[in-house]
Amino acid sequence: MSSLLADKALQKLIFTATGQTLYMVGLSLAIALAVGVPLGVLLVVTAPGHILPRLKLNAVLSSIVNTGRSIPFVILLFLLMPVTKLLVGVSIGTRGAIFPLAVAAIPFVARVVESSLQEVDPGVIEAAQSMGASPMQIIAKVLLPESWPALLLGFTLTAINLVGYSAMAGAIGGGGLGDIAIRYGYQRFRNDVLLETVVILIILVQITQSLGNCLALKASKGQRRPD
Amino acid sequence: MVEVKNLGKEFVTPNGKITALQNISFAVAKGEVFGIMGASGAGKSTLVRCLNYLERPTTGQVRIAGQNLAELSPRQLALVRQQIGMIFQHFNLLKLRTVAQNIAFPLEIAGVPKEETQQRVDELLDIVGLTDKAQAYPHQLSGGQKQRVGIARALACRPRLLLSDEATSALDPETTQSILTLLKKINRNLGVTIILITHELPVIRQVCDRVGVLEQGRLVEMGSVTDVFNQPHAAATRRLITTSGLVPPTTARTKSAVTRSTLAAGEVV
Ligand SMILES: Nc1ncnc2c1ncn2[C@@H]1O[C@H](COP(=O)(O)OP(=O)(O)O)[C@@H](O)[C@H]1O
Ligand SMILES: [Mg+2]
């Protein structure tokens, strides 16, 4: 069995793959937030009894989000291949994985935003309305800021899910740590490589979670529970 | 200042229509402290929410400073609301903003420049006696202090009218006193008209000039606080007075006097 440390070329591959994973997760998270946050906000404010009730729109958005969430990621990967190819030119590789990852995360982010914003005290919304706040002002100055700690925790969870999904994307040629684990670890019986990628993934998840917890705690301004 | 005419409000629920308010008419003069009392579920909150159109009345009119709220565009309504302060039973403060930032909130909404806001917030902190708590967060305050923040926030845009929905109902008696004193001071010194809604009769008797009695969505009695408490006409008023343990002050001395007053009140209806 060859020594892991001596295997310089392989170490370099793992290093690159870690970078690819971070790149896939980072970019897909950014896209998912850009689409998912407004979608989640719309889900909340268009609900009956909220600040901009639009019952039909709400029902349509809600069923789109539910559909998105019910498709398993592996199936979504294949389903989206033609669209990915059209959009980014390739349907595999690190770049090809970003689009399906983002699409998978959008409904998740939307639900995270929805459940966080629903926790905002209706009394506070009413107080803002009594001051003449417009719906946009209520979204920007009440709903989002007041649920910021909960949102941070939800986004952390999204990022962690994306690390897992990115490994799955890697398995079908998406690059990143999942790709290395499959091609070198599994197919070439390099248990040490398999183990190393898993350890790196665990560390990535731990760092993300700790960072998220820390930011959420700070954002909760010393309240007993960072809800 | 405030004119309410034939106001009615129905809620449509899956279980049918609920008539929360029916044919309510009253007027409140500038500088007055007007109370509305009634048992829980009588429609008090619904009524106060109709006064700034947080709830749109089903029928009737609300006029604030002569303006019929029904005729206003959303933008105009927002401007009118900025001129009406509102305080709440559960304070409804933004929990992730400091006291100073909470008080600055309505000014932000109204688009007041930063420097002016800062100055106004300092004035308001002084008025409610919370200068030393400017940087505290709501969860670090007592109930009374939270309500002071609520009051400062309600006064931020220099309203001419203040609506209070059970503002002291979550507070202990001593804190209630200090908040009532503050409201009285605001009414006297700043000339703010106050409409105060509560199920606590002592609060009404202590700070209001006139009072209306709400029962099952109807205004069953209205008059000066002295008259209504001493010679209640409506059965609902008498019930409220009896259950709250209050006895008309003129008859409090002897037992026979109490009996007489009860009889006298009984004859009227
Ligand atoms: N949004 C609403 N939808 C349906 N019914 C309501 C709503 N708001 C109030 N009601 C009903 O109207 C009546 C008066 O309620 P409310 O104004 O809160 O009374 P109070 O403040 O005097 O306790 C109650 O029967 C209540 O159930
Ligand atoms: Mg009420």
Coordinates of C-alpha atoms in Angstrom, one line a residue, chain B residues 19-236:
Chain B
T19 CA -70.5 41.2 13.4
A20 CA -67.8 42.8 15.5
L21 CA -69.1 46.4 15.4
Q22 CA -72.5 47.8 14.7
N23 CA -73.6 51.3 14.1
I24 CA -70.9 53.1 16.2
S25 CA -71.0 56.9 16.2
F26 CA -68.9 59.2 18.4
A27 CA -66.7 62.2 18.2
V28 CA -63.5 63.1 20.1
A29 CA -62.5 66.7 20.4
K30 CA -58.9 68.0 20.1
G31 CA -57.0 67.6 23.4
E32 CA -59.5 65.2 24.9
V33 CA -58.7 61.9 26.5
F34 CA -61.5 59.6 25.4
G35 CA -61.9 56.1 26.9
I36 CA -63.6 53.1 25.5
M37 CA -64.3 50.3 27.9
G38 CA -65.9 46.9 27.5
A39 CA -65.5 43.3 28.4
S40 CA -63.2 41.0 26.5
G41 CA -64.5 40.4 23.0
A42 CA -66.7 43.4 23.0
G43 CA -65.0 44.8 19.9
K44 CA -62.6 47.3 21.4
S45 CA -59.5 46.3 19.5
T46 CA -61.5 46.1 16.3
L47 CA -62.8 49.6 16.9
V48 CA -59.4 51.2 17.6
R49 CA -58.0 49.4 14.5
C50 CA -60.7 50.9 12.4
L51 CA -59.6 54.4 13.5
N52 CA -56.4 54.2 11.5
Y53 CA -57.8 51.8 8.9
L54 CA -55.6 48.9 10.0
E55 CA -59.0 47.3 9.7
R56 CA -61.3 48.7 7.0
P57 CA -64.8 49.2 8.3
T58 CA -67.6 47.4 6.4
T59 CA -69.9 50.4 6.8
G60 CA -69.7 54.0 8.0
Q61 CA -67.1 56.6 8.1
V62 CA -64.0 57.5 10.0
R63 CA -62.8 61.1 9.8
I64 CA -59.5 62.2 11.2
A65 CA -58.9 65.9 11.3
G66 CA -61.7 66.3 8.8
Q67 CA -60.3 63.7 6.3
N68 CA -62.5 60.8 5.4
L69 CA -60.1 57.8 5.5
A70 CA -62.1 55.9 2.9
E71 CA -61.3 58.5 0.3
L72 CA -57.5 58.4 0.7
S73 CA -55.0 56.7 -1.6
P74 CA -52.6 54.2 0.1
R75 CA -49.9 56.9 0.1
Q76 CA -52.2 59.5 1.7
L77 CA -53.4 57.0 4.2
A78 CA -49.7 56.3 5.1
L79 CA -49.2 60.0 5.7
V80 CA -52.3 60.2 8.0
R81 CA -51.1 57.1 9.9
Q82 CA -47.8 58.8 10.5
Q83 CA -49.8 61.5 12.3
I84 CA -51.5 58.9 14.5
G85 CA -49.4 57.2 17.2
M86 CA -50.4 53.8 18.4
I87 CA -49.4 51.8 21.5
F88 CA -50.1 48.2 22.2
Q89 CA -50.7 45.8 25.1
H90 CA -47.6 43.7 24.2
F91 CA -45.5 46.7 23.1
N92 CA -44.7 45.3 19.7
L93 CA -41.1 46.4 19.7
L94 CA -38.5 45.2 17.2
K95 CA -36.5 42.8 19.2
L96 CA -33.3 43.1 17.3
R97 CA -33.2 46.9 17.5
T98 CA -31.9 48.9 20.4
V99 CA -34.3 51.3 22.3
A100 CA -32.9 54.2 20.3
Q101 CA -33.3 52.3 17.0
N102 CA -36.8 51.3 17.9
I103 CA -37.8 55.0 18.6
A104 CA -36.1 56.0 15.4
F105 CA -38.1 53.4 13.4
P106 CA -41.2 55.5 12.5
L107 CA -38.9 58.4 11.6
E108 CA -37.0 56.1 9.2
I109 CA -40.3 55.1 7.7
A110 CA -41.3 58.7 7.3
G111 CA -37.9 59.4 5.6
V112 CA -36.7 61.9 8.2
P113 CA -33.0 62.7 7.7
K114 CA -30.4 61.0 10.0
E115 CA -29.3 64.0 12.0
E116 CA -32.8 65.2 12.7
T117 CA -33.8 61.7 13.7
Q118 CA -30.9 61.5 16.2
Q119 CA -32.0 64.7 17.8
R120 CA -35.6 63.7 18.0
V121 CA -34.7 60.3 19.5
D122 CA -32.7 62.1 22.3
E123 CA -35.7 64.3 23.0
L124 CA -38.1 61.4 23.2
L125 CA -35.7 59.3 25.4
D126 CA -35.8 62.3 27.7
I127 CA -39.6 62.6 27.7
V128 CA -40.1 59.0 28.6
G129 CA -37.1 58.9 31.0
L130 CA -35.1 56.2 29.3
T131 CA -32.0 58.2 28.3
D132 CA -29.7 55.7 30.1
K133 CA -31.3 52.7 28.2
A134 CA -30.8 54.1 24.7
Q135 CA -28.5 51.2 23.7
A136 CA -30.4 48.4 25.5
Y137 CA -32.3 45.8 23.6
P138 CA -36.0 45.2 24.4
H139 CA -35.3 41.8 26.1
Q140 CA -33.2 43.7 28.7
L141 CA -36.1 45.9 29.7
S142 CA -39.0 45.6 32.2
G143 CA -42.6 45.7 30.9
G144 CA -42.9 49.3 32.0
Q145 CA -39.7 50.3 30.3
K146 CA -40.9 48.5 27.1
Q147 CA -44.1 50.4 27.2
R148 CA -42.2 53.7 27.6
V149 CA -40.2 52.8 24.4
G150 CA -43.6 52.1 22.8
I151 CA -44.9 55.5 23.8
A152 CA -41.7 57.3 22.7
R153 CA -42.0 55.5 19.3
A154 CA -45.6 56.5 19.0
L155 CA -44.7 60.1 19.7
A156 CA -41.8 60.2 17.3
C157 CA -43.6 61.8 14.4
R158 CA -45.3 64.4 16.6
P159 CA -48.8 62.9 16.2
R160 CA -51.8 64.8 17.2
L161 CA -53.7 61.7 18.1
L162 CA -52.6 58.7 20.2
L163 CA -54.4 55.4 20.1
S164 CA -53.9 53.1 23.0
D165 CA -55.1 49.5 23.0
E166 CA -54.8 48.0 26.5
A167 CA -51.5 49.7 27.0
T168 CA -51.4 48.9 30.7
S169 CA -53.1 45.6 30.7
A170 CA -49.8 43.6 30.8
L171 CA -48.3 45.7 33.6
D172 CA -48.4 45.5 37.3
P173 CA -50.5 48.1 39.2
E174 CA -47.5 50.3 40.1
T175 CA -46.1 50.3 36.6
T176 CA -49.6 51.0 35.3
Q177 CA -49.7 54.1 37.5
S178 CA -46.4 55.4 36.1
I179 CA -47.5 54.8 32.5
L180 CA -50.8 56.5 33.1
T181 CA -49.1 59.5 34.7
L182 CA -46.9 59.7 31.6
L183 CA -49.9 59.5 29.2
K184 CA -51.6 62.3 31.2
K185 CA -48.4 64.4 31.0
I186 CA -48.3 63.9 27.2
N187 CA -51.9 64.9 26.9
R188 CA -51.4 68.0 29.0
N189 CA -48.0 69.2 27.9
L190 CA -48.0 68.2 24.2
G191 CA -51.8 68.6 23.6
V192 CA -52.0 65.1 22.1
T193 CA -55.6 63.8 21.9
I194 CA -55.8 60.3 23.3
I195 CA -58.2 57.5 22.6
L196 CA -57.6 54.8 25.2
I197 CA -59.2 51.4 25.1
T198 CA -59.2 49.1 28.0
H199 CA -61.1 46.6 30.1
E200 CA -59.6 48.0 33.2
L201 CA -62.1 50.5 34.6
P202 CA -59.8 52.2 37.1
V203 CA -57.6 53.2 34.2
I204 CA -60.5 54.9 32.5
R205 CA -61.6 56.7 35.6
Q206 CA -58.2 57.9 36.3
V207 CA -57.2 59.4 32.9
C208 CA -60.2 59.9 30.7
D209 CA -62.5 62.9 30.3
R210 CA -65.2 61.0 28.5
V211 CA -65.9 57.4 28.1
G212 CA -67.9 55.1 25.8
V213 CA -69.1 51.7 26.8
L214 CA -68.9 48.9 24.2
E215 CA -70.9 45.7 24.5
Q216 CA -71.1 43.1 21.8
G217 CA -70.1 45.5 19.1
R218 CA -72.5 48.3 20.1
L219 CA -71.8 51.6 21.9
V220 CA -74.3 51.3 24.7
E221 CA -73.4 54.3 26.7
M222 CA -71.3 57.4 26.4
G223 CA -70.7 60.4 28.6
S224 CA -68.3 62.1 31.0
V225 CA -66.4 59.7 33.2
T226 CA -68.0 61.1 36.4
D227 CA -71.5 60.6 35.0
V228 CA -71.0 57.2 33.6
F229 CA -69.4 55.8 36.7
N230 CA -71.8 57.5 39.1
Q231 CA -75.0 57.0 37.2
P232 CA -74.5 54.2 34.8
H233 CA -77.5 53.9 32.5
A234 CA -76.8 50.7 30.5
A235 CA -77.0 47.3 32.2
A236 CA -73.7 46.5 30.6

